[in-house]
Short mmCIF file of C-alpha atoms in Angstrom, two decimals:
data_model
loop_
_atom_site.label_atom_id
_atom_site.label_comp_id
_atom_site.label_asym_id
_atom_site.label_seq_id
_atom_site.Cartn_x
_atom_site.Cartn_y
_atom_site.Cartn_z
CA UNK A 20 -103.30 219.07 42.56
CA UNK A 21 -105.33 218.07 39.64
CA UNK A 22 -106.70 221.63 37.61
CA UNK A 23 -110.22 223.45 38.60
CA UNK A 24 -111.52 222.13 35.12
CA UNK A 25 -110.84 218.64 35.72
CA UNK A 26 -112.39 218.92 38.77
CA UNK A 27 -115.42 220.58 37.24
CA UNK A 28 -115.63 217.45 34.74
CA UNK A 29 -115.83 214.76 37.11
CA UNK A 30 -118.03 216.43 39.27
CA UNK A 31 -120.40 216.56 36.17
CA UNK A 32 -119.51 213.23 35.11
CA UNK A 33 -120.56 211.89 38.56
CA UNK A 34 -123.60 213.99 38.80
CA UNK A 35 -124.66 212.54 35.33
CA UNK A 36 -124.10 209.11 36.24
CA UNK A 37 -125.55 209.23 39.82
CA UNK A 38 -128.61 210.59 37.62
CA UNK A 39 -128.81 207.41 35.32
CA UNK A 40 -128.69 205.49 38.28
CA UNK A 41 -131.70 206.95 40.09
CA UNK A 42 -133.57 206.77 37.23
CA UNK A 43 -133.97 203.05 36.63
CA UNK A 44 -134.61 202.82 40.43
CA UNK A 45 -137.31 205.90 40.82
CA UNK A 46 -138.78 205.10 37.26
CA UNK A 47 -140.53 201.62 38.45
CA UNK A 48 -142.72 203.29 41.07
CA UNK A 49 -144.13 206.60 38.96
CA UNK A 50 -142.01 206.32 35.68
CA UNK A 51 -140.48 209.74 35.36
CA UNK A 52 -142.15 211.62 37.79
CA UNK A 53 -141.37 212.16 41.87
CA UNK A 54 -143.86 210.60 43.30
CA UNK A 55 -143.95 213.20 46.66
CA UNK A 56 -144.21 215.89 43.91
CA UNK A 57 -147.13 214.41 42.02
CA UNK A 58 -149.27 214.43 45.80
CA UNK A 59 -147.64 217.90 46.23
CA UNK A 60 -145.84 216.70 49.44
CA UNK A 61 -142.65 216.59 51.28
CA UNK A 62 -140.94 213.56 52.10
CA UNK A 63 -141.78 213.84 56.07
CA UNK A 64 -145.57 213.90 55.09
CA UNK A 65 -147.56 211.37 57.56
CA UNK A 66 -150.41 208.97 56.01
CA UNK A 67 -153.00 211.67 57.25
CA UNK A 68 -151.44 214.29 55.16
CA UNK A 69 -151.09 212.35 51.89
CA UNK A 70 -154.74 210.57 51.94
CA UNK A 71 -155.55 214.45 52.07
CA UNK A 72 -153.65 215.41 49.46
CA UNK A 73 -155.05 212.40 47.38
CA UNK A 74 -158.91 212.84 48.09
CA UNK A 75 -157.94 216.46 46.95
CA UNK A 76 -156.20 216.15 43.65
CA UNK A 77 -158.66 213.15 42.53
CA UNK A 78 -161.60 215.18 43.02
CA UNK A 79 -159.68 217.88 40.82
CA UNK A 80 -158.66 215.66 37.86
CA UNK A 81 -161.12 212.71 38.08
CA UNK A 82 -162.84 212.04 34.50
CA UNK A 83 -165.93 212.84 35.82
CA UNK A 84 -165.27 215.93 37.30
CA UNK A 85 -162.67 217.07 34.77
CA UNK A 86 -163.11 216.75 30.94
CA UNK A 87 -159.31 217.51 30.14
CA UNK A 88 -158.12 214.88 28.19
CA UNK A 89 -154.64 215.49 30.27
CA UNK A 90 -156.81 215.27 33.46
CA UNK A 91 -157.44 211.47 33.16
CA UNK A 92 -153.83 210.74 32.67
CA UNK A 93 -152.85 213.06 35.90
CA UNK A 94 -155.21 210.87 37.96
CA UNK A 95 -154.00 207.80 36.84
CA UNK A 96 -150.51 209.33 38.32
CA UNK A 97 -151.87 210.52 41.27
CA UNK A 98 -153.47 207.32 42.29
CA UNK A 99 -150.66 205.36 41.53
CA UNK A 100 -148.34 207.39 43.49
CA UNK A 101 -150.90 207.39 46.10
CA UNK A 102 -150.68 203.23 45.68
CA UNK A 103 -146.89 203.68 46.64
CA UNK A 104 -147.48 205.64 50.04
CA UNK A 105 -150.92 203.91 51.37
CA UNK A 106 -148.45 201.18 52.26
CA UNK A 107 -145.71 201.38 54.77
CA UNK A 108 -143.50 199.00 53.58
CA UNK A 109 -143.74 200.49 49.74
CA UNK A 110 -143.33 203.94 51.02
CA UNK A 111 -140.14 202.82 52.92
CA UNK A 112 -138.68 201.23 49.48
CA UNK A 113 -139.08 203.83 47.63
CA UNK A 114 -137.83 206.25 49.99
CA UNK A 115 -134.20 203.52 50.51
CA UNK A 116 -135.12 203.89 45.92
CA UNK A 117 -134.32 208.28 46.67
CA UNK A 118 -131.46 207.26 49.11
CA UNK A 119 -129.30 204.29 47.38
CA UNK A 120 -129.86 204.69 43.46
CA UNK A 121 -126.87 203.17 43.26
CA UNK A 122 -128.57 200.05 43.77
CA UNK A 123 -130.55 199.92 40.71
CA UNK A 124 -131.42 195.88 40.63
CA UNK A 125 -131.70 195.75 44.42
CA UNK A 126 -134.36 198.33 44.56
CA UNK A 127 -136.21 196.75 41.10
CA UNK A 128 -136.43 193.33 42.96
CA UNK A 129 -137.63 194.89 45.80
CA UNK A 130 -140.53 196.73 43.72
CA UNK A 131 -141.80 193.11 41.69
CA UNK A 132 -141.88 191.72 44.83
CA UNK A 133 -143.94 193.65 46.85
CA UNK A 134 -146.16 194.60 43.75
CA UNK A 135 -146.28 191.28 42.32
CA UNK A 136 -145.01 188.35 44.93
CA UNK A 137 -147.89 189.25 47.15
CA UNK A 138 -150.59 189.11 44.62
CA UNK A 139 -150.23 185.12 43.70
CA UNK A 140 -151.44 182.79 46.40
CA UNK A 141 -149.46 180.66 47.43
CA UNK A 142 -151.91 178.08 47.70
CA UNK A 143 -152.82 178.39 44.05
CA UNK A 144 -149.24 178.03 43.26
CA UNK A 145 -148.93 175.06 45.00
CA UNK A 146 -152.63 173.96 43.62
CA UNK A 147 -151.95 174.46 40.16
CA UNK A 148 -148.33 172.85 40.50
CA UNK A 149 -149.34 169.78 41.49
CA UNK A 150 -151.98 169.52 38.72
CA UNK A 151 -149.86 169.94 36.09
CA UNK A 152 -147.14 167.47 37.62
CA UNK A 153 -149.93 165.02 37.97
CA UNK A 154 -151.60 165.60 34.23
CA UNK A 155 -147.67 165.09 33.07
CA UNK A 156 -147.30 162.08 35.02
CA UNK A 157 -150.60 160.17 34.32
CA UNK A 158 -149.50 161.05 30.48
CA UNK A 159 -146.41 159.50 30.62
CA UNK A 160 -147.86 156.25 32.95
CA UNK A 161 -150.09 155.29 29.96
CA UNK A 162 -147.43 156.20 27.03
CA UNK A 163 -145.44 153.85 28.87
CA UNK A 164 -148.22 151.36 29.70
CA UNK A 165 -149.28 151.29 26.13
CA UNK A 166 -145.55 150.79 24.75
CA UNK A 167 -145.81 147.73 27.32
CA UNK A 168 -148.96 146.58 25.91
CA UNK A 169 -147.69 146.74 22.14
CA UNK A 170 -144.44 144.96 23.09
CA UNK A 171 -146.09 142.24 24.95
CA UNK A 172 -148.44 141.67 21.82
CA UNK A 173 -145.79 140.75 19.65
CA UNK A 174 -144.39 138.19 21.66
CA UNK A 175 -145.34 134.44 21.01
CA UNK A 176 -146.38 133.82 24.59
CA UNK A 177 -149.19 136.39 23.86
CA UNK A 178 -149.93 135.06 20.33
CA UNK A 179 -150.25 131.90 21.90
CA UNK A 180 -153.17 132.72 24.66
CA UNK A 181 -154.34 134.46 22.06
CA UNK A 182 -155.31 131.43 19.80
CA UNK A 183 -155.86 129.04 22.71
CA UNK A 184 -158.63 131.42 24.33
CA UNK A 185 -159.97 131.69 20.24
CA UNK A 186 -160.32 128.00 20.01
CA UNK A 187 -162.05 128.29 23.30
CA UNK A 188 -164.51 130.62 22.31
CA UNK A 189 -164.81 128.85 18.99
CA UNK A 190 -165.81 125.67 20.67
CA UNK A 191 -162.59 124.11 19.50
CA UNK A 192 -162.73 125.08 15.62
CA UNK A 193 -161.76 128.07 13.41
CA UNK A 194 -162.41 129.64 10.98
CA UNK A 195 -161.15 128.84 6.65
CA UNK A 196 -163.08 130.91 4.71
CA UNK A 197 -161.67 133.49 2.78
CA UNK A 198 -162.09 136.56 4.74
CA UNK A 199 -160.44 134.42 7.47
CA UNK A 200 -157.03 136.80 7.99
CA UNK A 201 -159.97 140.16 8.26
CA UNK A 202 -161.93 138.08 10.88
CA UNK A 203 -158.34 137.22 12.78
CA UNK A 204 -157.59 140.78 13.36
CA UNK A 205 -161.53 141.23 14.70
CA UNK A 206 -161.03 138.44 16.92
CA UNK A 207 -157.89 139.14 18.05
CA UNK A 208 -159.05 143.20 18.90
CA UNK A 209 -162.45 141.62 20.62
CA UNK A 210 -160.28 138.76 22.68
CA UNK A 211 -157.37 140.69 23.24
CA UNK A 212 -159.74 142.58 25.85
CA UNK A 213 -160.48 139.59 27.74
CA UNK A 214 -156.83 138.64 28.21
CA UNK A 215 -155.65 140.52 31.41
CA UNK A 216 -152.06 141.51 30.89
CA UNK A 217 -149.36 141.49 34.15
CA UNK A 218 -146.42 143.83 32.94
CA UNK A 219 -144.00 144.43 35.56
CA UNK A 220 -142.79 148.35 35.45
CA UNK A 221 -145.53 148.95 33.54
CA UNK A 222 -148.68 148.77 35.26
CA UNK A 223 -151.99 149.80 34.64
CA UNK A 224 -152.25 153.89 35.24
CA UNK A 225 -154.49 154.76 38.37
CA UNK A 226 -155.38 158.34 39.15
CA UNK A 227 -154.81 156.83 43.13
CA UNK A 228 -151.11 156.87 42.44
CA UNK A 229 -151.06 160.60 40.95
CA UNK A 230 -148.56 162.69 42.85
CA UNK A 231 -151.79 165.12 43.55
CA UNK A 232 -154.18 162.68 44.81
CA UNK A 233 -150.92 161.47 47.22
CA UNK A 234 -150.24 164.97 48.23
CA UNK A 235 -154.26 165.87 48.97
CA UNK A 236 -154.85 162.11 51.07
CA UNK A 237 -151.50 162.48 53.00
CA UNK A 238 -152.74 163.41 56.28
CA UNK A 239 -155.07 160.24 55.81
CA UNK A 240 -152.06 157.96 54.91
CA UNK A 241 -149.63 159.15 57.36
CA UNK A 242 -152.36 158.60 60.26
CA UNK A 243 -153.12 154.88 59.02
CA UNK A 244 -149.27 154.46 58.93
CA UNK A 245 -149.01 155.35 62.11
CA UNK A 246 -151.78 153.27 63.12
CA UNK A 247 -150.45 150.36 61.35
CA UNK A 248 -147.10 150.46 63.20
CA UNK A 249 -148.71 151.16 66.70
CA UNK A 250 -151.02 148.32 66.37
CA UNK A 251 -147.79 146.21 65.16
CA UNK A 252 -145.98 147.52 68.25
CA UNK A 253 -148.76 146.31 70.35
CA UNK A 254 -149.27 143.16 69.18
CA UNK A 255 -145.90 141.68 68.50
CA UNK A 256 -143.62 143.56 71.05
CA UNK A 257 -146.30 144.13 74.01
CA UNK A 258 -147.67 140.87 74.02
CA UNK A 259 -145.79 138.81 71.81
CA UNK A 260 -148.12 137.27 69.47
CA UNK A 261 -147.41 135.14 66.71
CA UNK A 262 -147.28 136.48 63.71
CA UNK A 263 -149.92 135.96 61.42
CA UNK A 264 -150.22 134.58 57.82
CA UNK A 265 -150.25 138.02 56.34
CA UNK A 266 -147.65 139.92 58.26
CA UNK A 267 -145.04 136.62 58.14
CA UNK A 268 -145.79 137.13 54.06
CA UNK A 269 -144.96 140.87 54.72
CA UNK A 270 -141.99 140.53 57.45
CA UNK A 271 -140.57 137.34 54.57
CA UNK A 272 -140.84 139.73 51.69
CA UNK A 273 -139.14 142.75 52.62
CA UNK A 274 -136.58 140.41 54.35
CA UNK A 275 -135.76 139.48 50.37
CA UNK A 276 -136.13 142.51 49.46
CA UNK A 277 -138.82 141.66 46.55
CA UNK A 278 -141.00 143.79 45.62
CA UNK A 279 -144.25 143.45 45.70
CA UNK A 280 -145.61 143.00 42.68
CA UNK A 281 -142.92 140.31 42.24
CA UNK A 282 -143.90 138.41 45.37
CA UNK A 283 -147.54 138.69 44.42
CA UNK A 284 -146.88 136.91 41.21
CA UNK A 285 -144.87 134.01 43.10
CA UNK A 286 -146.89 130.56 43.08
CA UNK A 287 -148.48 130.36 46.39
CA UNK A 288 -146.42 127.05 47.26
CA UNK A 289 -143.25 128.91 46.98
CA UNK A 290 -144.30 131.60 48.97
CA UNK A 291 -145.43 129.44 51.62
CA UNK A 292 -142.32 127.50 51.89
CA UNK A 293 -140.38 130.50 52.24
CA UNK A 294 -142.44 132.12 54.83
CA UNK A 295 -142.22 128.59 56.81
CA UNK A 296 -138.64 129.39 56.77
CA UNK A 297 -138.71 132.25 58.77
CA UNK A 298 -136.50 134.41 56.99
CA UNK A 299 -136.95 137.76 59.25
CA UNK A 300 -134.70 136.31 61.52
CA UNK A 301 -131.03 136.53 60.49
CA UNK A 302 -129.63 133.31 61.08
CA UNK A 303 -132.55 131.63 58.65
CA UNK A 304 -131.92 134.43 56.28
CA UNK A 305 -128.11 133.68 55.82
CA UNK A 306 -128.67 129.92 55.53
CA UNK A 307 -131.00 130.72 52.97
CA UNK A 308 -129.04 133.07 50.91
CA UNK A 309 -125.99 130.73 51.34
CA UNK A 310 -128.08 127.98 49.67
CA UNK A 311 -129.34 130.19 46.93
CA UNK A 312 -125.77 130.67 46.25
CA UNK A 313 -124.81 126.94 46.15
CA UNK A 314 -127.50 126.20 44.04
CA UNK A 315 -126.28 129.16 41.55
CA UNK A 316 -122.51 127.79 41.68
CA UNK A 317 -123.94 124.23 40.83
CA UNK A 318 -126.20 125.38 37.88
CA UNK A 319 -123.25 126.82 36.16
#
């Protein structure tokens, strides 16, 4: 049987810790006050009994009212511990805060939550998030865009348009005087504008393709998806029309899996010929690849 003093020590010990713990957990709502004992009001107190209690100490240390200097700081308590039992749900946390101090992080969650989770819209969350996602995207579309541009510029291909569209312009002449390198780099900035540049996986930023602008028309493009593949549905598997010029193009490109930038920039013969081959249907498709891969093995 351990001695009466031991005893005595751990009871202390425990009485002192249980303390710490409650105060972390109690301090969040009215610092180091009780907030039942600011109101002046037991714990079984209904909502009738503390908005009494409230109206009465406010009108006793309200500024206006009171001059105290103390008395401005006592209403500032009063209301706030008046904040914590107006609400239900509050009033119940705290009062699980005086149960369970032992659960110091549980019961501080609990507080920023209902305090602080409630306060931010959602919708301006979600608002705000999808602006800055789109700001940081259209950013990086035109630092890549422009590292396209500069890369393409230094290739002879370029510097060759270049000087054929200047001799165009020029009537078919150019330019020796001295100042001739000066006027180059003037020409080049002023025709370098006319020369439309195609960089695949790098194309032109477009505020249509901002993850925002997607978000904000996607009840729009979901419905005219839908549209698209119930009219589709209609036509082709209902009454079994041909398929036109544009959807054969569609049905041959995603058959090859190009995308579509690529197949836009394919000459128009080549196209053709491949959509005359019917490559949606499976048997056409393997004949084809198996001839691509002829061709490949002869090549080498």
């Amino acid at each position: 049987m351990a001695p009466p003093a031991a005893i005595r020590w751990c009871t202390i010990l425990s009485s002192l810790i249980l303390l710490l713990l409650a105060s972390p957990s109690m301090a969040i709502y009215c610092d180091e006050d009780d907030c039942y004992d600011l109101l002046g009001i037991s714990q079984n107190a209904n909502a009738s009994e503390i908005k009494k209690a409230y109206y009465k100490l406010s009108l006793k240390y309200h500024p206006d009212k009171n001059p105290d200097p103390e008395s401005k700081k006592l209403f500032v308590k009063v209301a706030n511990a008046y904040e914590v039992f107006k609400d239900e749900a509050t009033r119940e946390q705290y009062d699980y805060a005086i149960a369970h101090p032992e659960e110091v992080f549980y019961n501080t969650a609990r507080y920023y939550r209902a305090y602080y989770g409630h306060k931010t819209d959602p919708r301006a969350v979600l608002v705000g998030l999808l602006i800055i996602l789109s700001a940081f995207q259209y950013l990086n579309q035109w630092t890549r865009y422009n590292q396209a541009i500069d890369m393409v510029k230094k290739t002879p291909a370029y510097k060759n348009r270049l000087k054929a569209l200047e001799i165009e312009r020029s009537g078919g002449t150019t330019s020796k005087k001295k100042g001739h390198k000066q006027m180059d780099k003037k020409v080049e900035e002023d025709l370098s504008k006319e020369l439309e540049l195609q960089i695949n996986g790098a194309d032109k930023p477009s505020v249509w393709e901002l993850i925002g602008v997607r978000f904000v028309l996607l009840p729009y493009t979901i419905g005219k998806l839908l549209l698209w593949h119930g009219c589709w549905f209609w036509r082709y598997n209902v009454k079994q029309s041909p398929y036109s010029s544009e959807d054969a193009s569609y049905l041959t490109q995603s058959s090859l899996g190009v995308p579509r930038n690529a197949w836009q920039n394919l000459d128009e013969s080549r196209k053709e010929d491949l959509v005359q081959r019917r490559l949606w249907e499976k048997s056409n498709l393997d004949s084809y690849l198996a001839e691509m891969r002829k061709e490949s093995k002869r090549r080498r």
